Coordinates of C-alpha atoms and ligand atoms in Angstrom, one line a residue:
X1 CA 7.8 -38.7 14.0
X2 CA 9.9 -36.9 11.5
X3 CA 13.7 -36.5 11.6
X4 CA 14.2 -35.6 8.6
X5 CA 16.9 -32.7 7.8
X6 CA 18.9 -31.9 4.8
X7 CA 22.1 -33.3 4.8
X8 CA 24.3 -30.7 3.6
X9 CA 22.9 -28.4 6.7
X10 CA 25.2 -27.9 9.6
X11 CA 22.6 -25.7 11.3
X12 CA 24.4 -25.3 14.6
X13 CA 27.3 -23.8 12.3
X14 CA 24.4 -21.9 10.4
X15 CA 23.0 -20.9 13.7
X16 CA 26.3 -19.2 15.5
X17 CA 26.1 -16.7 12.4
X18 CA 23.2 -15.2 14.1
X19 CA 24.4 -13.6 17.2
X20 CA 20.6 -12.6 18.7
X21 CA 19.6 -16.3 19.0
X22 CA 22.3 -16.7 21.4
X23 CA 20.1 -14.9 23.7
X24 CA 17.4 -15.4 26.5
X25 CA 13.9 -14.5 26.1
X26 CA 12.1 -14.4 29.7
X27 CA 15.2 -16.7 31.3
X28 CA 14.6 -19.3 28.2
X29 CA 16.5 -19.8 25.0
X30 CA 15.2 -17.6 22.4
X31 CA 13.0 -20.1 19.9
X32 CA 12.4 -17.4 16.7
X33 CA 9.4 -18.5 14.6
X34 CA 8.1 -15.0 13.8
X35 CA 10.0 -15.1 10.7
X36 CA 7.2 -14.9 8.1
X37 CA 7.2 -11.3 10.0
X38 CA 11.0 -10.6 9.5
X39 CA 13.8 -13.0 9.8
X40 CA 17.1 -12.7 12.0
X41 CA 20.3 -11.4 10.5
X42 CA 23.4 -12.9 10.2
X43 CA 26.5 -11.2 11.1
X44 CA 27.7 -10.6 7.3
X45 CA 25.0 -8.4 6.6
X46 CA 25.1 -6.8 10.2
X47 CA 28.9 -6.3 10.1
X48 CA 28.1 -5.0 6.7
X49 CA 26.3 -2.0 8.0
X50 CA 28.8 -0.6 10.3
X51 CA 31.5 -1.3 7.7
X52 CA 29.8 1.2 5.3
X53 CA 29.3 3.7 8.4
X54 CA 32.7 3.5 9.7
X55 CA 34.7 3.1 6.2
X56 CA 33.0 4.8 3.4
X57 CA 30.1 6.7 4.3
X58 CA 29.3 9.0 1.1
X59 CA 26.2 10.3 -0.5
X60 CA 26.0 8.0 -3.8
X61 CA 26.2 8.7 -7.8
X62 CA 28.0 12.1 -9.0
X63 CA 30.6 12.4 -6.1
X64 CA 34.1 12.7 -7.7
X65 CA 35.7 11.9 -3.9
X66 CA 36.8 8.2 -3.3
X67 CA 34.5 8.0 -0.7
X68 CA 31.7 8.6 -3.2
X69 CA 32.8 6.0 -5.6
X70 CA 33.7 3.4 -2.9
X71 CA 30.5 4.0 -1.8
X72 CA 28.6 4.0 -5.5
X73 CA 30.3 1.1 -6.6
X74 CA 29.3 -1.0 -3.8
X75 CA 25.7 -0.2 -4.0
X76 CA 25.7 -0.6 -7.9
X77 CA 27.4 -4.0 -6.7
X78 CA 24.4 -4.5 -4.4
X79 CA 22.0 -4.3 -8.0
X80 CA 24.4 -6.5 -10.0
X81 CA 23.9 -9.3 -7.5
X82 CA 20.2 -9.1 -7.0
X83 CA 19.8 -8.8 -11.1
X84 CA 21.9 -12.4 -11.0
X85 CA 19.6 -13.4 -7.3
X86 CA 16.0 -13.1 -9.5
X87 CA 17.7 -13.6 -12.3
X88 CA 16.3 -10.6 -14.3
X89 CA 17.8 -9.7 -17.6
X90 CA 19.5 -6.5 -17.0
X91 CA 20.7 -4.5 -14.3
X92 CA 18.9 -1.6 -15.1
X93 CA 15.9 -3.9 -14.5
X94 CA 16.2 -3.6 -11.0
X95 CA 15.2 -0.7 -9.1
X96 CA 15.7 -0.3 -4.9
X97 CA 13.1 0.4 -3.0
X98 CA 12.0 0.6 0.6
X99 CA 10.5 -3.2 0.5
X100 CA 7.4 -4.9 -0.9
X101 CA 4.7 -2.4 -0.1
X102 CA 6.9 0.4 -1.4
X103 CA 7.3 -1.5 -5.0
X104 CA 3.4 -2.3 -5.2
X105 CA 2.8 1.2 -4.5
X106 CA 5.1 2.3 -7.2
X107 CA 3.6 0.4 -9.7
X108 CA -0.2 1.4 -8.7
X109 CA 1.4 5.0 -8.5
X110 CA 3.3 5.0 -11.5
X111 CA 2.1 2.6 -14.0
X112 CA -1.7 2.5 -12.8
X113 CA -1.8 6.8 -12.4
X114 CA -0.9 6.8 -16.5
X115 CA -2.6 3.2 -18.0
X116 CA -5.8 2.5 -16.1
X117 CA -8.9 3.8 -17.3
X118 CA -12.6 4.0 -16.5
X119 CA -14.0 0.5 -16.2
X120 CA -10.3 -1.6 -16.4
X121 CA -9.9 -4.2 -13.9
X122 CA -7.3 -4.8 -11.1
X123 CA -7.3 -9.1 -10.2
X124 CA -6.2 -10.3 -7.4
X125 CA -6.8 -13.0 -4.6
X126 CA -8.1 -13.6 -1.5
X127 CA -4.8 -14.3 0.3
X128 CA -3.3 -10.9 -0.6
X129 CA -1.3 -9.3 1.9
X130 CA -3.3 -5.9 2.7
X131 CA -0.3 -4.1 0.8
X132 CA -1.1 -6.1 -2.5
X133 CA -4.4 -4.8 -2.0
X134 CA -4.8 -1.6 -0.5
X135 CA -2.2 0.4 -3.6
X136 CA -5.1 -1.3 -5.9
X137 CA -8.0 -0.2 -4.2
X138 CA -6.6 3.3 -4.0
X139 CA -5.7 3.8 -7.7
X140 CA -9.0 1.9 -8.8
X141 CA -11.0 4.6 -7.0
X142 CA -8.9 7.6 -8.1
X143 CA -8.8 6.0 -12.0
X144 CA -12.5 4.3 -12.3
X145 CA -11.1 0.7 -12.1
X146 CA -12.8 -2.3 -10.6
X147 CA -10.8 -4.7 -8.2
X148 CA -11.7 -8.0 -8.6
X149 CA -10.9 -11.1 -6.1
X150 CA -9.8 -15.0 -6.7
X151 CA -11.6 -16.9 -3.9
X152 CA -9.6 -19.2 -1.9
X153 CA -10.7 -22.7 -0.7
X154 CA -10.8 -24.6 2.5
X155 CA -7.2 -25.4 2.1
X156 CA -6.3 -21.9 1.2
X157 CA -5.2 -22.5 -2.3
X158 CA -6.9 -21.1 -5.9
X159 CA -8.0 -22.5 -9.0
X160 CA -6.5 -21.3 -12.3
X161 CA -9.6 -22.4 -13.1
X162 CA -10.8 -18.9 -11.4
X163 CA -8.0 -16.9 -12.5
X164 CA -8.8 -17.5 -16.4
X165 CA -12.5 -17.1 -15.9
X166 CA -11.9 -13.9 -14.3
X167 CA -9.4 -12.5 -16.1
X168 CA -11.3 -10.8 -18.9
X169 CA -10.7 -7.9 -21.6
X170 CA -10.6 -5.2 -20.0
X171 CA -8.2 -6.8 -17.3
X172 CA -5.2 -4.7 -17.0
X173 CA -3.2 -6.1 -14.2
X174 CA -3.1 -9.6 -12.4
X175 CA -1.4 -9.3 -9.0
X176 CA -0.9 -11.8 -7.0
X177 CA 1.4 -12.9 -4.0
X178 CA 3.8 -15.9 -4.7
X179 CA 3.5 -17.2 -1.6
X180 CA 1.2 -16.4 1.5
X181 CA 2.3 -14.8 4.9
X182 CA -0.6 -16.1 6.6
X183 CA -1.0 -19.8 5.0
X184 CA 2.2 -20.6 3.3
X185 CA 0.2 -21.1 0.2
X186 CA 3.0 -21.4 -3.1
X187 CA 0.8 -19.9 -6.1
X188 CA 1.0 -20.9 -9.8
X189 CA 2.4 -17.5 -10.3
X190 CA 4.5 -19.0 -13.9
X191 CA 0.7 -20.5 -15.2
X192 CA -1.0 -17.2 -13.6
X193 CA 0.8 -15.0 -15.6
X194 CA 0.5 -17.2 -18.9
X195 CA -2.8 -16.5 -18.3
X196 CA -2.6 -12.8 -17.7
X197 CA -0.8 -12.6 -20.7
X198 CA -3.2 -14.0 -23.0
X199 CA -5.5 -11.4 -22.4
X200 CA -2.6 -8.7 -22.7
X201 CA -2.5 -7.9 -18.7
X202 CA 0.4 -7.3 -16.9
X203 CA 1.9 -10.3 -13.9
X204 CA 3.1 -8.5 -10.9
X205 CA 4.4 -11.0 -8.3
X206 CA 4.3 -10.2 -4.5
X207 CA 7.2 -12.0 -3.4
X208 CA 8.1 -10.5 -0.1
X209 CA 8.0 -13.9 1.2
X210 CA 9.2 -15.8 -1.5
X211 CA 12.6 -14.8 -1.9
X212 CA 14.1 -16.7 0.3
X213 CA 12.2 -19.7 0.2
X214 CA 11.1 -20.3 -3.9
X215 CA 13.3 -20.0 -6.8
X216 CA 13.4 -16.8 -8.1
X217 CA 13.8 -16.0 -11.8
X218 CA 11.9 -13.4 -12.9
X219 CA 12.4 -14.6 -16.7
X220 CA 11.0 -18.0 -16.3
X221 CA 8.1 -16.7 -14.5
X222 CA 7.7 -14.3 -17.2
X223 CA 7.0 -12.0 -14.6
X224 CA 6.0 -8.6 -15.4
X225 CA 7.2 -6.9 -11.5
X226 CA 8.4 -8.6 -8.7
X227 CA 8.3 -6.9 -5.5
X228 CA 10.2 -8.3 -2.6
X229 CA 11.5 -6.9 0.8
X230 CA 15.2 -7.2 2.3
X231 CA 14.1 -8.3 5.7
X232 CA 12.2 -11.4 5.3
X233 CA 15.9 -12.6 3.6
X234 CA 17.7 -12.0 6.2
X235 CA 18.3 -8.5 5.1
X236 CA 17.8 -5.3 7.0
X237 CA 14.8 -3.4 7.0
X238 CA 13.5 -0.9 5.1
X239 CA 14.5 -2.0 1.6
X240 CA 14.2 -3.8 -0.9
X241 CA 14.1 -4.4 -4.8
X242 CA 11.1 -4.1 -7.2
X243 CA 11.9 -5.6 -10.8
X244 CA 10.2 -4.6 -13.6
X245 CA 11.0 -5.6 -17.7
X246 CA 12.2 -2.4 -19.3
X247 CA 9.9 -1.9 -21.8
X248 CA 7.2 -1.4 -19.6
X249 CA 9.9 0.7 -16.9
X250 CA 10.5 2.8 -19.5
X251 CA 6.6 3.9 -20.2
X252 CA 6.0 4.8 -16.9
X253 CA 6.0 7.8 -15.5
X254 CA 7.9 8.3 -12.0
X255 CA 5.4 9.4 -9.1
X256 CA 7.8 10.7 -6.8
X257 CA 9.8 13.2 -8.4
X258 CA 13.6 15.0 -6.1
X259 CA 17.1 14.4 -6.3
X260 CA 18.6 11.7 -8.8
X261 CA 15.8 10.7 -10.9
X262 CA 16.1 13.6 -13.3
X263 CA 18.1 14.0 -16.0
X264 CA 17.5 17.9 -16.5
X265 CA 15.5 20.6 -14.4
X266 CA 14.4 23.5 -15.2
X267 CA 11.4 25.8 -13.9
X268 CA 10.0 25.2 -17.4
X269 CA 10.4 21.9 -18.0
X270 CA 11.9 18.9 -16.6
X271 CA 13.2 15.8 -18.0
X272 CA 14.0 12.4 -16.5
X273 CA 16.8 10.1 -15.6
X274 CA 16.8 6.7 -17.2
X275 CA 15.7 3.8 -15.3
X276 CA 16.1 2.4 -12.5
X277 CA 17.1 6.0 -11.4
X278 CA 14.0 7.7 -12.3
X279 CA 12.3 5.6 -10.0
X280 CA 14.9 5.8 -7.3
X281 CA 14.2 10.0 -6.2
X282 CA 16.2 11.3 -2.9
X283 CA 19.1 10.0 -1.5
X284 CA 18.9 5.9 -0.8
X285 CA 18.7 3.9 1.8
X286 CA 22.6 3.0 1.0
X287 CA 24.0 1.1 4.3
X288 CA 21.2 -1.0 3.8
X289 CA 21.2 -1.5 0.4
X290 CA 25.4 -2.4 0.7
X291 CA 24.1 -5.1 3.4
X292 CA 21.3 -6.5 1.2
X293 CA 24.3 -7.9 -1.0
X294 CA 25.4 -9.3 1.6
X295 CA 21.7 -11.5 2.7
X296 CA 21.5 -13.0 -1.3
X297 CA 25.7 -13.9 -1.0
X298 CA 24.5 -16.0 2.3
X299 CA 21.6 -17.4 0.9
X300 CA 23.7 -18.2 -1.9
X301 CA 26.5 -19.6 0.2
X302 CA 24.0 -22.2 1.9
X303 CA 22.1 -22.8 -2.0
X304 CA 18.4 -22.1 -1.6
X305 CA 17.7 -26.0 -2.3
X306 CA 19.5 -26.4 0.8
X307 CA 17.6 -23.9 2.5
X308 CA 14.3 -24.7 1.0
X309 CA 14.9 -28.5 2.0
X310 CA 15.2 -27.8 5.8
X311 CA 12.3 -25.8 5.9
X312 CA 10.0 -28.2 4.6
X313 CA 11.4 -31.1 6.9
X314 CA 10.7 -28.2 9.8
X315 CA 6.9 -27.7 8.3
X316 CA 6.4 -30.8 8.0
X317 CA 7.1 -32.1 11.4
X318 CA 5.4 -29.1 13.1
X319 CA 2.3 -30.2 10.8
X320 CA 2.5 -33.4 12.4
X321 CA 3.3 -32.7 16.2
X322 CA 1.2 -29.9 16.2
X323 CA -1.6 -32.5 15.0
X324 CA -1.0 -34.0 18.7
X325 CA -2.6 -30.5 20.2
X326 CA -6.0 -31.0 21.4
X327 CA -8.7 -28.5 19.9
X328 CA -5.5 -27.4 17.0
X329 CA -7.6 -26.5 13.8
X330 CA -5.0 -25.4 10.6
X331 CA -5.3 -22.4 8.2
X332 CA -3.7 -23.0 4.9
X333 CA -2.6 -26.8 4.1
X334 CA -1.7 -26.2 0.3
X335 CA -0.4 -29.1 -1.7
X336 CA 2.3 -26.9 -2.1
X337 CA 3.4 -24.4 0.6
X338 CA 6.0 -22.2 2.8
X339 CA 7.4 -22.8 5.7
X340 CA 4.2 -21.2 7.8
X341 CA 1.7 -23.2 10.3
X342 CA -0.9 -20.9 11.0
X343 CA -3.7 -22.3 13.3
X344 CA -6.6 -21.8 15.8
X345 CA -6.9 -23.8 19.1
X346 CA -10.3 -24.3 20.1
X347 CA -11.1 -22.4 23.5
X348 CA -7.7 -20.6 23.3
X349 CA -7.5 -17.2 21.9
X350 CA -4.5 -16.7 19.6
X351 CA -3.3 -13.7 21.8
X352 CA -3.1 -15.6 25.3
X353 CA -1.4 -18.2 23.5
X354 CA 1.1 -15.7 21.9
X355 CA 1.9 -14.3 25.4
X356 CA 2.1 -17.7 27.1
X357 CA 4.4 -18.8 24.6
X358 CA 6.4 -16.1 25.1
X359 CA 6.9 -16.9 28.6
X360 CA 8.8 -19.8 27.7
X361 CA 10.6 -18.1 25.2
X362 CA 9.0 -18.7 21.9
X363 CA 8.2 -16.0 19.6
X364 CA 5.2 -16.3 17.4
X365 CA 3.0 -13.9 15.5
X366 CA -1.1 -13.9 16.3
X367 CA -3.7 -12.0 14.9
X368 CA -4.8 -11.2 11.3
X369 CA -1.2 -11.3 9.8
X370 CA -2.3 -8.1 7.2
X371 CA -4.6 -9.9 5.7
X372 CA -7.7 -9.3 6.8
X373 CA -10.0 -10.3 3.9
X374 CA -8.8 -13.9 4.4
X375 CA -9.3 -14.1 8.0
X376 CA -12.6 -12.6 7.2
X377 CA -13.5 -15.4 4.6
X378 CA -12.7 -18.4 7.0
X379 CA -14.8 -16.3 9.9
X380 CA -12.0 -15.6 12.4
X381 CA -10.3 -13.0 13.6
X382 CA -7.2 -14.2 13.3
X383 CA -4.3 -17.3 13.9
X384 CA -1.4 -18.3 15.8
X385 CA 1.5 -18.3 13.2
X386 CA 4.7 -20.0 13.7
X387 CA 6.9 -19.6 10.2
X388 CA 10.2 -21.6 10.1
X389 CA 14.0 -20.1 9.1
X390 CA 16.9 -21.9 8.1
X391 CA 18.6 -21.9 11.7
X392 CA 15.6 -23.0 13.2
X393 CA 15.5 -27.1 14.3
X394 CA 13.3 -30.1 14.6
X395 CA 13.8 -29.5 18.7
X396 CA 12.4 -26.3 18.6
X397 CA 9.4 -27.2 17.1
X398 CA 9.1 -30.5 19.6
X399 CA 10.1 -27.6 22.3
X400 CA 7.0 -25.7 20.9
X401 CA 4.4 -28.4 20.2
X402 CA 4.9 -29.7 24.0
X403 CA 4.1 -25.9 25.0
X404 CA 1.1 -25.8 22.9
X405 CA 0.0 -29.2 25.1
X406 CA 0.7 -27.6 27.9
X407 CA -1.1 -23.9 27.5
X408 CA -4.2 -26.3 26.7
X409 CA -3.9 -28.4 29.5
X410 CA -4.0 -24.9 31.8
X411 CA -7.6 -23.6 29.8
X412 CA -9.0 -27.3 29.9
Ligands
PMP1 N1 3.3 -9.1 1.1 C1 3.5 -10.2 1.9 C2 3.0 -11.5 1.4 C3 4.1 -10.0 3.1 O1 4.2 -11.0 3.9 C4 4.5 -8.7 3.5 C5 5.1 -8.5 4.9 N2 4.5 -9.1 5.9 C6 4.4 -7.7 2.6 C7 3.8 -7.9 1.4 C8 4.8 -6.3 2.9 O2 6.2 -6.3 3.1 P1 6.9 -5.0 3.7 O3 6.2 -4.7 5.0 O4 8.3 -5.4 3.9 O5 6.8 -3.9 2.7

């Protein structure tokens, strides 16, 4: 049996910053392993929130009050530290969004509206999350352009193999996720975009679930986007960042037009603001954004090797007790992979076992985890998922794995 833990983890310290696990689920402790779905918050980016709201609410940019700037300068703050968190050149690189699906959406919108033509091809893979996938289809159909897949084998991964013989000429954009929400498949994403690159395609990275568990930097990827969401970081919901190199920010043409992202307006012509602000129409989601800061300072705090050490002593173990479960079959067993164990128990349908486990307190995610196509490809409709956080333990998962014995037992 593994034990194994990083050292430098106090996670019963680590654990007491997140007030909600302190609570019961159905008269049991609250285990969380939905948190491929959204992870907990700790109290420095809740108390963050109600800081803003009770100390300096203001509406952002161009207010002269000292509300205004208190409240500017802390979400300009908020970009600084996520240009330094992916480790993107400039600030101005950096644009705030409302999470992932919002910044794949942007680029479809305003990079694919002006640059795709008739016949140009959208590449992606089989393990996309349906919003790395549906943006494409949409824009492809409205623009002419062909989607085209990477398959996936039997342990979920792809071959670059694939990539480069798919990746052709009149491939425009490679987008791929960096890792996967339903099989905690890590992708080449640095050796995927060397080959996009060769053929003069753009990179965009999904990394809604990579931010807090890779290493993030956006330069040494060579990255052309990265799109990533607040809340699987520990951060609130609804927002996010979307990175993009300037050059190609500054070609495109904003898609949702308001407030902010112009720099003149007239009925006869208008003219836009510079980036990231031309992208960024309408007042923000500022509260958030001020608390987003907050999520990358924590990570920070604990170091992401730290972090990404415990989670892969937690993945590793559940691997290995869950291998005790009679009938267990597992989704997604990458060399290299996230901290998610998605699996099927023969004779047990995902959704019974979800609410059974519930009973005792353990919150899991079933079904087709938004990505549809993959379920589709290994012909079911869909897995358990338990996905590991930093405050979860080696207990929990032993907690879980016996539960999983027992829920067995009862349909045997
Ligand atoms: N991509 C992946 C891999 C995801 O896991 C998710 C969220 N489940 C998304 C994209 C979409 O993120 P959001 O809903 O925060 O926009």
């Amino acid at each position: 049996m593994s034990t194994a833990v990083a050292p430098k983890l106090d996670i019963q310290k680590i654990r007491k910053d997140f007030p909600i696990l302190e609570q019961k689920v159905n008269g049991k402790p609250l285990i969380y392993f939905d948190n491929a779905a959204t992870t907990q918050k700790p109290k420095q980016v809740i108390n963050a929130i109600s800081e803003y709201y009770e100390g300096y609410n203001a509406n952002i940019h161009r207010g002269l009050h000292s509300l205004a700037e208190k409240a500017t300068t802390a979400f300009e703050d908020s970009r600084k530290v996520f240009q330094k968190f992916i480790n993107a050149a400039e600030v101005e690189e950096v644009i705030f969004t409302k999470g992932t699906t919002d910044g794949i959406n942007l680029i479809a919108n305003a990079y694919g509206r002006k640059f795709l033509q008739e016949g140009d091809e959208i590449l992606i893979t089989a393990m996309e999350h349906h919003s790395n996938i549906v943006p494409w289809q949409m824009i492809a159909e409205e623009k002419g352009a062909i989607l085209k897949v990477v398959p996936v084998n039997a342990k979920g991964e792809i071959s670059l193999d694939d990539v480069e013989k798919l990746i052709t000429d009149k491939t425009k954009i490679v987008s791929v996720v960096y890792a996967s929400n339903s099989l905690g498949t890590v992708n080449p994403v640095k050796d995927i975009a060397k080959l996009a690159h060769a053929k003069n395609a753009l990179m965009v990275v999904d990394g809604a679930q990579a931010s807090s568990h890779c290493v993030v930097d956006v330069q040494n990827l060579d990255c052309d986007f990265y799109a990533t969401s607040g809340h699987k970081m520990y951060g609130p919901t609804g927002c996010g960042i979307l990175y993009g190199k300037r050059a190609i920010l500054e070609e495109m043409t904003p898609y949702q037009g308001g407030g902010e992202m112009i720099d003149n307006v007239s009925f006869e012509k208008t003219t836009y603001n510079d980036i990231p602000y031309k992208f960024e129409a309408g007042t923000p989601n500022i509260a958030d954004v001020v608390a987003l800061k907050k999520a990358a300072e924590y990570i920070d705090a604990i170091g992401k090797d730290n972090i990404m050490a415990h989670e892969q002593a937690l993945t590793q173990h559940a691997h290995e007790r869950l291998s005790e479960v009679p009938g267990i079959n597992f989704y997604g067993t990458a060399a290299e992979k996230v901290s998610v164990v998605s699996f099927t128990i023969d004779n047990v349908h995902p959704y019974d076992a979800g609410m059974m486990l519930d009973a005792k307190g353990i919150a899991v995610r079933t079904g087709h985890h938004c990505t549809q196509p993959l379920m589709d490809h290994f012909g079911i409709e869909g897995t358990i998922r338990a996905s590991f956080s930093v405050y979860n333990t080696i207990e929990e998962i032993d907690f879980f794995a016996d539960s999983l014995k027992d829920i067995v037992a009862k349909f045997s």
